[in-house]
Tab-separated table of C-alpha atoms in Angstrom:
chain	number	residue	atom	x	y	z
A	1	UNK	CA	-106.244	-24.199	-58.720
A	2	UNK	CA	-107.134	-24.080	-62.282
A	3	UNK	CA	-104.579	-23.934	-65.217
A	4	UNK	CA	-105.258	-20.794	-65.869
A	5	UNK	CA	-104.742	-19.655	-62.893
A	6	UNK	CA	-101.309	-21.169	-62.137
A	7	UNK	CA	-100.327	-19.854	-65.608
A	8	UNK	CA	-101.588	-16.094	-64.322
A	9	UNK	CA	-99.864	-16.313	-61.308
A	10	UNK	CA	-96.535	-17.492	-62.974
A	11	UNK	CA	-96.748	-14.801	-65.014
A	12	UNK	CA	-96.877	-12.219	-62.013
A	13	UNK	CA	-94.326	-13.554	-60.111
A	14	UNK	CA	-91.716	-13.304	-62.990
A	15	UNK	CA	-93.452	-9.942	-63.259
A	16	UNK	CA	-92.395	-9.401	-59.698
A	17	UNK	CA	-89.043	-10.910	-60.250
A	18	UNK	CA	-88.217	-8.403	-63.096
A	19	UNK	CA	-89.437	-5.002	-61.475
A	20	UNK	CA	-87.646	-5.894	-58.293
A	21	UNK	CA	-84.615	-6.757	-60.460
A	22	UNK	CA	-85.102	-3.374	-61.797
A	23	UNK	CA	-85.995	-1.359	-58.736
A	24	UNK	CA	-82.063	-2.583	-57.048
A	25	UNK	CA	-80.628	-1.245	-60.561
A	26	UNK	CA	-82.043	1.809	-60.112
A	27	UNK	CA	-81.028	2.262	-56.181
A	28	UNK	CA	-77.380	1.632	-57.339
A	29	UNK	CA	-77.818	3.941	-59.960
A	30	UNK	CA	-78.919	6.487	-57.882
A	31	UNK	CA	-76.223	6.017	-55.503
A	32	UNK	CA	-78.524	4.224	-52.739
A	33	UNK	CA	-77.762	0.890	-50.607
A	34	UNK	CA	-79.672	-1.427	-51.838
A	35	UNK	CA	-80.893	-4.381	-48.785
A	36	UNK	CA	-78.412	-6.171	-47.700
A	37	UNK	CA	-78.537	-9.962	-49.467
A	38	UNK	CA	-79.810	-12.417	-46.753
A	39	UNK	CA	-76.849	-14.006	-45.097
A	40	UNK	CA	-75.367	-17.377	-46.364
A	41	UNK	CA	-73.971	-19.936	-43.261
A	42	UNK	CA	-70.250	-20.515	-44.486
A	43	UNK	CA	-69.494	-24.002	-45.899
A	44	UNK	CA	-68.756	-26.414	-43.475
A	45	UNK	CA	-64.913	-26.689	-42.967
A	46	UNK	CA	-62.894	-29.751	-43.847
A	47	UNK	CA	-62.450	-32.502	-41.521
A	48	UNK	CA	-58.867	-31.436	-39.040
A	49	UNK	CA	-55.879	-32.888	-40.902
A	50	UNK	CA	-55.291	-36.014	-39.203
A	51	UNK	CA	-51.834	-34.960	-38.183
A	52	UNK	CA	-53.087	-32.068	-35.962
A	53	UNK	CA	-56.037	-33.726	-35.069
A	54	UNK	CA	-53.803	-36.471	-33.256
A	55	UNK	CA	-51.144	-33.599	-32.051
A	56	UNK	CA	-53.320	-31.151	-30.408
A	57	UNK	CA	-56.698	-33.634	-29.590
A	58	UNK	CA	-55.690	-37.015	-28.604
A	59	UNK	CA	-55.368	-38.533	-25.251
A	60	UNK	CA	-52.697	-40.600	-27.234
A	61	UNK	CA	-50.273	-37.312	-27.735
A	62	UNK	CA	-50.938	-35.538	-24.343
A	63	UNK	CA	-49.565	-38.791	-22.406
A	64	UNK	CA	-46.828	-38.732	-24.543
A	65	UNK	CA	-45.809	-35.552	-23.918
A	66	UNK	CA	-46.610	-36.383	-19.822
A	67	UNK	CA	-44.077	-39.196	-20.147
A	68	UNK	CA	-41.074	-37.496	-21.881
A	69	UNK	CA	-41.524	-34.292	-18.962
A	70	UNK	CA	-42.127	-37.154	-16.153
A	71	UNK	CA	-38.960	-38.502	-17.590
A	72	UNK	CA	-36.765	-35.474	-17.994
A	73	UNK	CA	-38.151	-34.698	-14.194
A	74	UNK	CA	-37.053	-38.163	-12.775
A	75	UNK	CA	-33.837	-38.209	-14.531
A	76	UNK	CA	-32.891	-34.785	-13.602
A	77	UNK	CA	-33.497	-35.505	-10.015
A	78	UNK	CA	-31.217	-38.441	-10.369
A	79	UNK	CA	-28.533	-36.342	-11.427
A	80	UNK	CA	-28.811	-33.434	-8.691
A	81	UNK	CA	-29.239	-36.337	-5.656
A	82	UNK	CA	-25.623	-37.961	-7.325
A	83	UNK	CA	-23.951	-34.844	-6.844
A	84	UNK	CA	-25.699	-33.852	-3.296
A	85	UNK	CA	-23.931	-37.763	-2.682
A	86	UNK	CA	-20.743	-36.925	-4.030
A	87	UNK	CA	-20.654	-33.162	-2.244
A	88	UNK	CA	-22.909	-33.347	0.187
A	89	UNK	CA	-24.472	-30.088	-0.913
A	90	UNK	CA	-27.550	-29.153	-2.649
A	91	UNK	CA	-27.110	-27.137	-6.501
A	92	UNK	CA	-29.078	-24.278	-4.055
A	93	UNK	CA	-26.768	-24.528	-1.934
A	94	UNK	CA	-23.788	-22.362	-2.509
A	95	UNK	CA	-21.950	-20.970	0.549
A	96	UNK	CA	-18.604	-20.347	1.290
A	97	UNK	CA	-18.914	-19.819	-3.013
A	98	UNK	CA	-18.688	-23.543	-3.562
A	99	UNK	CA	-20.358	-25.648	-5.878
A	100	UNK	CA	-21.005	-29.164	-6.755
A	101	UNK	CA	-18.496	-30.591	-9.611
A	102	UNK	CA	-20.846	-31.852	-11.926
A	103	UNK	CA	-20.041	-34.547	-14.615
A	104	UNK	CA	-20.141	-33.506	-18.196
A	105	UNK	CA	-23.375	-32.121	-19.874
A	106	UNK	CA	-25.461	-33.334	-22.170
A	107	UNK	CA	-24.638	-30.580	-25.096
A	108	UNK	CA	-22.438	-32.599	-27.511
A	109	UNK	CA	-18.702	-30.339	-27.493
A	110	UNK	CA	-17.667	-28.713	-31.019
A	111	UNK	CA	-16.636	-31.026	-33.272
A	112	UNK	CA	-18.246	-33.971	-31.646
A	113	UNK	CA	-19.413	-36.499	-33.984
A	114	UNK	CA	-22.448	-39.605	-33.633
A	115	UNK	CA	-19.808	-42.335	-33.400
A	116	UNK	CA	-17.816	-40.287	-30.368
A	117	UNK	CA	-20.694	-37.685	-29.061
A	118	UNK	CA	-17.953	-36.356	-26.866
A	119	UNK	CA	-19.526	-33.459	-24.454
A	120	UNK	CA	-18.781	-30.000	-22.845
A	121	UNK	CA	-17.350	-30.254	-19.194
A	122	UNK	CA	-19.655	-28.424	-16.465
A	123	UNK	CA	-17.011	-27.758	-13.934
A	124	UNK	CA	-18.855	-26.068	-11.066
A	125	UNK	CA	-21.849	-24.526	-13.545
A	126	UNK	CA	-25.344	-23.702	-12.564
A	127	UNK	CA	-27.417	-26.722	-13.517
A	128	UNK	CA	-30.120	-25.584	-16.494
A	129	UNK	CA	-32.252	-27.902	-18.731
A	130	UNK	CA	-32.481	-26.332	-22.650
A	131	UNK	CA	-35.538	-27.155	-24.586
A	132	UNK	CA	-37.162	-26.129	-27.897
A	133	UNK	CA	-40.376	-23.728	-27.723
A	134	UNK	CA	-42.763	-24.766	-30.449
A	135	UNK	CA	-44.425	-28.037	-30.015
A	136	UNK	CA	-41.792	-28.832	-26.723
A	137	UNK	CA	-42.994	-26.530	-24.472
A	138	UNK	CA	-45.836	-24.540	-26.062
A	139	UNK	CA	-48.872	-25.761	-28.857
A	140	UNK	CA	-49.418	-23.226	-31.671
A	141	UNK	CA	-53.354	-23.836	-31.669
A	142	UNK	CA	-54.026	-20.269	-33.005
A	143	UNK	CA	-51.660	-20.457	-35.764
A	144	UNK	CA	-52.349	-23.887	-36.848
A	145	UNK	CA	-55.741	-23.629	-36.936
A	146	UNK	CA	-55.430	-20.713	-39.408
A	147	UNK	CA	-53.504	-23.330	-41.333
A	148	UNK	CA	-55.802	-25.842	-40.988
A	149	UNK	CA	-58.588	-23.449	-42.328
A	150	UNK	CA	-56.689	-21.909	-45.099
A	151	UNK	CA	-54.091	-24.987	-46.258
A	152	UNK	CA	-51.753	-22.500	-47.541
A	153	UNK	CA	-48.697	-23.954	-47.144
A	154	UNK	CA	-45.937	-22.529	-44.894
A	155	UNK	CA	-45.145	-18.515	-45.293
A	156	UNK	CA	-42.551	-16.719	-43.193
A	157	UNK	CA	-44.303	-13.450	-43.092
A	158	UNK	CA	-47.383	-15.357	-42.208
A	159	UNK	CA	-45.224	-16.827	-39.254
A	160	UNK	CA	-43.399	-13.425	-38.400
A	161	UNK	CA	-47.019	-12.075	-37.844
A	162	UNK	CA	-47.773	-15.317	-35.712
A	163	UNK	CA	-44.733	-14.789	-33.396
A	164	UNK	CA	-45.736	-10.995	-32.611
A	165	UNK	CA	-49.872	-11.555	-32.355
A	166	UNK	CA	-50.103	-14.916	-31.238
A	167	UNK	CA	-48.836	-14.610	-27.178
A	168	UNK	CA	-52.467	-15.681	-26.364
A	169	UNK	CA	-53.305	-17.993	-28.550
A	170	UNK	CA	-50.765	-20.722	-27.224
A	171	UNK	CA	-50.687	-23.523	-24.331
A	172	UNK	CA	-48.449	-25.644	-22.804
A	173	UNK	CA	-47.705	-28.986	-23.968
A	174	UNK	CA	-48.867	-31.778	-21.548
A	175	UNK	CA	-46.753	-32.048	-18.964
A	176	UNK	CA	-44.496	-29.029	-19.326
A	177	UNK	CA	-46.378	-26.512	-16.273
A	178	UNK	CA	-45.731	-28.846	-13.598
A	179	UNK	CA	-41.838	-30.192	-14.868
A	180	UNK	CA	-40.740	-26.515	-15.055
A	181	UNK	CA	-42.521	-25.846	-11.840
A	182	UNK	CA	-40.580	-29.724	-10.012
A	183	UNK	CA	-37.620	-28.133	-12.030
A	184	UNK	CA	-37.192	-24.677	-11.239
A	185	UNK	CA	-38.002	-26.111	-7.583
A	186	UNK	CA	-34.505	-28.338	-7.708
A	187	UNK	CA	-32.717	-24.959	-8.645
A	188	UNK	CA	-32.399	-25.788	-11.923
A	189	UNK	CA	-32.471	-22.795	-14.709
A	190	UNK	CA	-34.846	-23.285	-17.621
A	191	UNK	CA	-33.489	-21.818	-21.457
A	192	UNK	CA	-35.407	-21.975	-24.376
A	193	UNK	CA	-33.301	-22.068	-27.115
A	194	UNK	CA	-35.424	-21.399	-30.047
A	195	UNK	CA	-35.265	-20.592	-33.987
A	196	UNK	CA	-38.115	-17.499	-33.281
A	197	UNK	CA	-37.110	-14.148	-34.730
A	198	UNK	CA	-34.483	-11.683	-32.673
A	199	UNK	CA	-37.164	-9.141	-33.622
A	200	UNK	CA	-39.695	-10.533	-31.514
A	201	UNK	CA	-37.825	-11.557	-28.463
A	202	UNK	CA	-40.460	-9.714	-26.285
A	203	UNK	CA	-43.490	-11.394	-27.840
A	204	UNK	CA	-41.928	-14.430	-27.590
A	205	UNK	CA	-41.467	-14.021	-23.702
A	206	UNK	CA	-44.664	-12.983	-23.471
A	207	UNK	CA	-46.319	-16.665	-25.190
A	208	UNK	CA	-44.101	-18.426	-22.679
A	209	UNK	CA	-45.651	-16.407	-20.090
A	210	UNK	CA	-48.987	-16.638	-21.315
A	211	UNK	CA	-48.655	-20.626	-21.292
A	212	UNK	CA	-47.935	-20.605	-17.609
A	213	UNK	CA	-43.796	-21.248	-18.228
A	214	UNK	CA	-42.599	-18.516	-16.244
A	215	UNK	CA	-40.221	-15.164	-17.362
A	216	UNK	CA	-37.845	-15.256	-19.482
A	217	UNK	CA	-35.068	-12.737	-20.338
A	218	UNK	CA	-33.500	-12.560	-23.844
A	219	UNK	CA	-29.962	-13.550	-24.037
A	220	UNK	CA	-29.684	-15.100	-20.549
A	221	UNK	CA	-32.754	-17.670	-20.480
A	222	UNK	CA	-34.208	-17.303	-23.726
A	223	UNK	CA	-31.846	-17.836	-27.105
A	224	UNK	CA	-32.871	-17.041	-30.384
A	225	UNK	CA	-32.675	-17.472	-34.311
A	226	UNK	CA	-29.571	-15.547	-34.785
A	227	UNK	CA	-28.105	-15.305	-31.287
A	228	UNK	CA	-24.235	-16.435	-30.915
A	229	UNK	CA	-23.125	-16.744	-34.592
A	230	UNK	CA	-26.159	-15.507	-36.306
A	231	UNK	CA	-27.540	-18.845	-37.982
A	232	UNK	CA	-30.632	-20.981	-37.425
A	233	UNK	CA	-28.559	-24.253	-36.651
A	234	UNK	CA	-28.617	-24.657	-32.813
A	235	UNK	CA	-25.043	-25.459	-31.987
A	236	UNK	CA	-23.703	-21.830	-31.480
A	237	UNK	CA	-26.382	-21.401	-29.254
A	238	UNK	CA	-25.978	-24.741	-27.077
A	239	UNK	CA	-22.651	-24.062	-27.100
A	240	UNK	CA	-23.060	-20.573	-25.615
A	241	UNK	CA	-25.701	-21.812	-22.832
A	242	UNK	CA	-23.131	-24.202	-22.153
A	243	UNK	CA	-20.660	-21.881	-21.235
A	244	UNK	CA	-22.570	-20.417	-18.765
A	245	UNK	CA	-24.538	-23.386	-17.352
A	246	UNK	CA	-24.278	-26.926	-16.875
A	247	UNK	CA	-26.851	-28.206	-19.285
A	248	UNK	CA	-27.987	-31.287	-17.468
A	249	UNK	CA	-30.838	-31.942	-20.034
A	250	UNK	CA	-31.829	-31.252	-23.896
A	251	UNK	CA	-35.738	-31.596	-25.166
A	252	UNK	CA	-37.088	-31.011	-28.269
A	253	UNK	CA	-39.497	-31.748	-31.147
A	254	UNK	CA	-36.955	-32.120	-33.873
A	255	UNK	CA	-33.042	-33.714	-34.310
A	256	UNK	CA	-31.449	-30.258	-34.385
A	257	UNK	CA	-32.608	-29.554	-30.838
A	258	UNK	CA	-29.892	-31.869	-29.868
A	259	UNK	CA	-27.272	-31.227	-32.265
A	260	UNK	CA	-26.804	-30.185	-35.765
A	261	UNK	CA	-24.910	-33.165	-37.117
A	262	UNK	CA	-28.321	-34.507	-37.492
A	263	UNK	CA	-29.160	-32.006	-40.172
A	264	UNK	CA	-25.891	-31.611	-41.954
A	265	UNK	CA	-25.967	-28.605	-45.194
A	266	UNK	CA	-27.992	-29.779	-47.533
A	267	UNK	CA	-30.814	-32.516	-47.487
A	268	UNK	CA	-30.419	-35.514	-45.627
A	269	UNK	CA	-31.862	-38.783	-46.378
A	270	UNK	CA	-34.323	-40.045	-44.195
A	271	UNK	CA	-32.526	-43.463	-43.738
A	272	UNK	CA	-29.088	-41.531	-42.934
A	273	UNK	CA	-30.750	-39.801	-39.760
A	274	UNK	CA	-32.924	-42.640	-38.656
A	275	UNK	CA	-29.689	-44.565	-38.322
A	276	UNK	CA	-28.415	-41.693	-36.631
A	277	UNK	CA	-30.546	-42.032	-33.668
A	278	UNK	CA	-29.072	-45.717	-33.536
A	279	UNK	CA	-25.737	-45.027	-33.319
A	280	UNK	CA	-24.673	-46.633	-29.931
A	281	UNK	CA	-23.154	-42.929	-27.940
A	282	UNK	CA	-26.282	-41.086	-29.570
A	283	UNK	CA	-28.981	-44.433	-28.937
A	284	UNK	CA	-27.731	-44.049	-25.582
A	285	UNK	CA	-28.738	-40.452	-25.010
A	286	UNK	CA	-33.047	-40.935	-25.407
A	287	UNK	CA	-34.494	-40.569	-22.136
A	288	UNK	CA	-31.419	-40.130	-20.694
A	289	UNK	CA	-30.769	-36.197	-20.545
A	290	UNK	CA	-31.837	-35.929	-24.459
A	291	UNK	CA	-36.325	-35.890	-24.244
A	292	UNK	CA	-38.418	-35.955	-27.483
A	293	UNK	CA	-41.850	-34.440	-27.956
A	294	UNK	CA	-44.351	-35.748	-30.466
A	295	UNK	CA	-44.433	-33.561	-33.609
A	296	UNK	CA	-46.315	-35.447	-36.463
A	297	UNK	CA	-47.268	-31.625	-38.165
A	298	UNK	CA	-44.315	-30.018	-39.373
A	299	UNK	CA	-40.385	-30.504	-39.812
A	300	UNK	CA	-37.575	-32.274	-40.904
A	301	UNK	CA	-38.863	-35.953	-39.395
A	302	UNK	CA	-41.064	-35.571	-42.372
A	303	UNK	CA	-40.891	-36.112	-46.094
A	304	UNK	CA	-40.050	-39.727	-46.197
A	305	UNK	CA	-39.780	-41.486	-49.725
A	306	UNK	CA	-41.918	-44.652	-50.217
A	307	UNK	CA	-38.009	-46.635	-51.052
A	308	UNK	CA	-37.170	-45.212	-47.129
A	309	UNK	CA	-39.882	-45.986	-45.855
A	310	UNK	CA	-40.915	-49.280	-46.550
A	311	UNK	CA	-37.799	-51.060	-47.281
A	312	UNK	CA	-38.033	-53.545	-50.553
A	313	UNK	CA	-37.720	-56.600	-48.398
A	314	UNK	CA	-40.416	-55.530	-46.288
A	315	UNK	CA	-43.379	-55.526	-48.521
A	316	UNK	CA	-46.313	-57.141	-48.968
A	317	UNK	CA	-49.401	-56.798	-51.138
A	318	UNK	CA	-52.241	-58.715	-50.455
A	319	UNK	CA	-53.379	-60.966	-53.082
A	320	UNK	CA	-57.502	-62.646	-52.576
């Protein structure tokens, strides 16, 4: 094409530009719609944070979570078939309004402290294994994906609107279907003692449900934020199970499924509870009617310092 030409036809197309310009003034001038602007794909989304990527994705996590619930499983079958030995009779089994004497549970008894870990007698209780709901026995995937999206940090109203939408947007973790299924099977009750709102006891039931765990009735198998003596520690609550059932085993996500020394008022340094875990009554607990689920996504067995966790005489920098 000649100059002259590409210089004319420049000139019309700006010409073009401009009167179409003007034309959509004049349509929302005149109160019209103008055309809808041609749709824009949405930027691409940030890589998954590598925490939830590992929780809810891996291979690595889900036999994780298979191993603590094929433990809890084998060690709770360990305990029912030493009291069928000692009795002769089955937990199910409860003619002539007799029951197996069971030995003490694994809820640690008021007052109990890391270096005793004294527990609550069972006497002739029910057996019942307690666990945690979020990231024990059920994934959030709906409501951390909304975090994932949005990085907005943690809201409780955000949460509140999570518990009472969210029933279907939940699974089980690995593992947990078939152990409450082998579980419930034995005779053996199944609480979920959890920090979820009082308010939404019914939408709460109804994400255990959805996730394949069964029914559950507030205040007899499923406890509350609140329940007992109205705080968010769990040991009002365990204590209260306790007294009804013989709590044969604990699982959780975090250290105050198990007991609240763990998280005494106020912060507590990360070194302090690590060592926690070590004391020899408490070290002897872990896979032995106390079960811990992966949680690398939220709570308190995060927040670390760079002094706790790499200790000074531990470090090394490479030098070329």
């Amino acid at each position: 094409m000649r100059a002259d030409g590409v210089k004319r036809a420049g000139v019309l197309l700006a010409l073009a530009a401009t009167l179409g310009g003007c034309a959509a003034q004049r349509q929302v001038l005149l109160g019209r719609p103008s055309a809808p602007p041609l749709a824009v794909d949405p930027p691409a989304p940030p890589g998954v944070p590598p925490a939830m990527a590992w929780l809810y994705g891996s291979g690595e996590a889900a036999a994780l979570s298979e191993q603590a619930y094929n433990g809890m499983v084998r060690y709770v079958r360990e305990v029912l078939t030493a009291a069928r030995d000692r009795r002769g009779r089955l937990p199910s089994q409860r003619a002539a309004g007799t029951l197996p004497r069971w030995p003490a549970s694994v809820v640690l008894a008021p007052g109990a402290t890391a270096a005793s870990a004294e527990t609550v007698p069972c006497g002739t209780l029910p057996p019942a294994v307690v666990l945690d709901m979020d990231e024990t026995a059920v994934l959030n995937l709906g409501y951390e994906y909304d975090d994932a999206q949005t990085a907005r940090g943690f809201d409780q109203q955000r949460w509140e609107r999570w518990e009472k939408a969210g029933a279907t947007r939940v699974t089980a973790v690995p593992g947990a279907v078939a152990a409450f299924h082998a579980l419930r099977a034995m005779g053996v009750t199944m609480v979920i003692n959890t920090n979820r709102s009082i308010g939404n006891a019914e939408a709460t039931a109804q994400a255990l449900a959805s996730a394949g765990l069964g029914a559950f009735r507030h205040g007899e198998t499923l406890f509350l934020k609140g329940d007992a003596d109205g705080k968010s520690g769990k040991d009002g609550r365990r204590a209260a199970i306790a007294a009804r059932y013989c709590v044969v085993a604990l699982a959780g996500d975090q250290l105050g499924d198990f007991a609240d020394l763990f998280n005494p008022p106020g912060p507590a340094p990360a070194v302090g509870r690590r060592m926690l875990t070590a004391v020899a009554p408490i070290e002897a607990r872990w896979g032995n009617g106390w079960f811990v689920l992966p949680n690398p996504v939220y709570g308190t067995g995060l927040g670390s310092s760079w002094d706790e966790t790499f200790p000074a005489d531990k470090r090394w920098k490479d030098v070329p």
